[in-house]
Amino acid sequence: MPTVISLLNSYAGLSAAAMGFVLDSKLLIVAGALDGASGFILSVNMSKAMNRSFSNVLFGAFGQEQTSAAGKVEAKPVRSATRKKLRGFLPQPTKW
């Protein structure tokens, strides 16, 4: 998931560069291109660090059904508490 987020950041940089072309702003073109390129390089490096191909990271989850562990929910006891009981758990304020 972080790989996809850094790729979306890369797309935002490329869109900023495109807006720089529209507005004829050299600074926006350069900043957007740097942001786009660095985000793409980061995404590729993160994919290599996970020992997965870049296309596998992007398209690997399509067509798979999500399985949930709802059948393995164990009941945990619930305890109610009053303010007096909670006062013992919280740190008491000290005067300076």
Coordinates of C-alpha atoms in Angstrom, one line a residue:
M1 CA 0.0 0.0 0.0
P2 CA 2.7 2.6 0.7
T3 CA 4.1 1.8 -2.8
V4 CA 0.8 2.8 -4.3
I5 CA 0.6 6.0 -2.2
S6 CA 4.1 7.1 -3.3
L7 CA 3.0 6.4 -6.9
L8 CA 0.0 8.6 -6.4
N9 CA 2.3 11.3 -5.1
S10 CA 4.3 10.8 -8.3
Y11 CA 1.2 11.4 -10.4
A12 CA 0.5 14.6 -8.4
G13 CA 4.0 15.8 -9.3
L14 CA 3.5 15.0 -12.9
S15 CA 0.2 16.8 -13.0
A16 CA 1.9 19.8 -11.4
A17 CA 4.5 19.7 -14.2
A18 CA 1.6 19.6 -16.8
M19 CA 0.0 22.6 -15.1
G20 CA 3.4 24.3 -15.3
F21 CA 3.3 23.8 -19.1
V22 CA -0.2 25.3 -19.2
L23 CA 0.7 28.3 -17.1
D24 CA 4.1 28.7 -18.8
S25 CA 5.9 28.5 -15.4
K26 CA 9.4 27.0 -15.6
L27 CA 9.6 26.7 -11.8
L28 CA 6.4 24.6 -11.6
I29 CA 7.6 22.4 -14.5
V30 CA 10.9 21.7 -12.8
A31 CA 9.3 21.2 -9.3
G32 CA 6.6 18.9 -10.7
A33 CA 9.0 16.9 -12.7
L34 CA 11.3 16.4 -9.7
D35 CA 8.4 15.4 -7.5
G36 CA 7.1 13.0 -10.2
A37 CA 10.4 11.4 -10.9
S38 CA 11.4 11.0 -7.2
G39 CA 8.0 9.4 -6.4
F40 CA 8.3 7.0 -9.3
I41 CA 11.8 6.0 -8.3
L42 CA 10.7 5.6 -4.7
S43 CA 7.9 3.3 -5.8
V44 CA 10.2 1.1 -7.9
N45 CA 12.8 0.9 -5.1
M46 CA 10.1 -0.1 -2.6
S47 CA 8.9 -2.8 -4.9
K48 CA 12.4 -4.2 -5.2
A49 CA 12.8 -4.1 -1.4
M50 CA 9.7 -6.2 -1.1
N51 CA 11.1 -8.7 -3.7
R52 CA 8.1 -8.1 -6.0
S53 CA 7.8 -6.7 -9.5
F54 CA 6.4 -3.3 -9.9
S55 CA 3.5 -4.5 -12.0
N56 CA 2.7 -7.2 -9.4
V57 CA 2.5 -4.5 -6.7
L58 CA 0.1 -2.4 -8.8
F59 CA -2.1 -5.1 -10.3
G60 CA -1.5 -8.0 -7.9
A61 CA -4.7 -7.7 -5.8
F62 CA -7.2 -7.5 -8.7
G63 CA -9.5 -10.4 -9.0
Q64 CA -8.9 -11.8 -5.5
E65 CA -11.6 -12.1 -3.0
Q66 CA -11.0 -10.8 0.5
T67 CA -11.3 -13.4 3.2
S68 CA -12.1 -12.2 6.7
A69 CA -11.4 -13.8 10.0
A70 CA -14.9 -13.1 11.3
G71 CA -15.4 -16.8 12.1
K72 CA -12.5 -16.8 14.6
V73 CA -13.7 -13.9 16.8
E74 CA -13.3 -14.8 20.4
A75 CA -15.5 -13.3 23.1
K76 CA -13.6 -11.2 25.5
P77 CA -15.0 -10.2 28.9
V78 CA -16.2 -6.6 29.2
R79 CA -15.9 -4.8 32.5
S80 CA -17.7 -1.7 33.5
A81 CA -16.0 0.9 35.5
T82 CA -17.1 4.0 37.5
R83 CA -15.2 7.2 37.9
K84 CA -13.9 6.1 41.3
K85 CA -12.4 2.9 39.9
L86 CA -10.8 4.8 37.0
R87 CA -9.2 7.3 39.3
G88 CA -6.9 4.6 40.6
F89 CA -5.7 3.9 37.1
L90 CA -5.0 7.4 36.0
P91 CA -2.0 9.4 37.3
Q92 CA -2.9 12.0 39.9
P93 CA -2.0 15.6 39.1
T94 CA 0.8 17.0 41.2
K95 CA 1.1 20.6 42.4
W96 CA 4.2 22.5 41.4

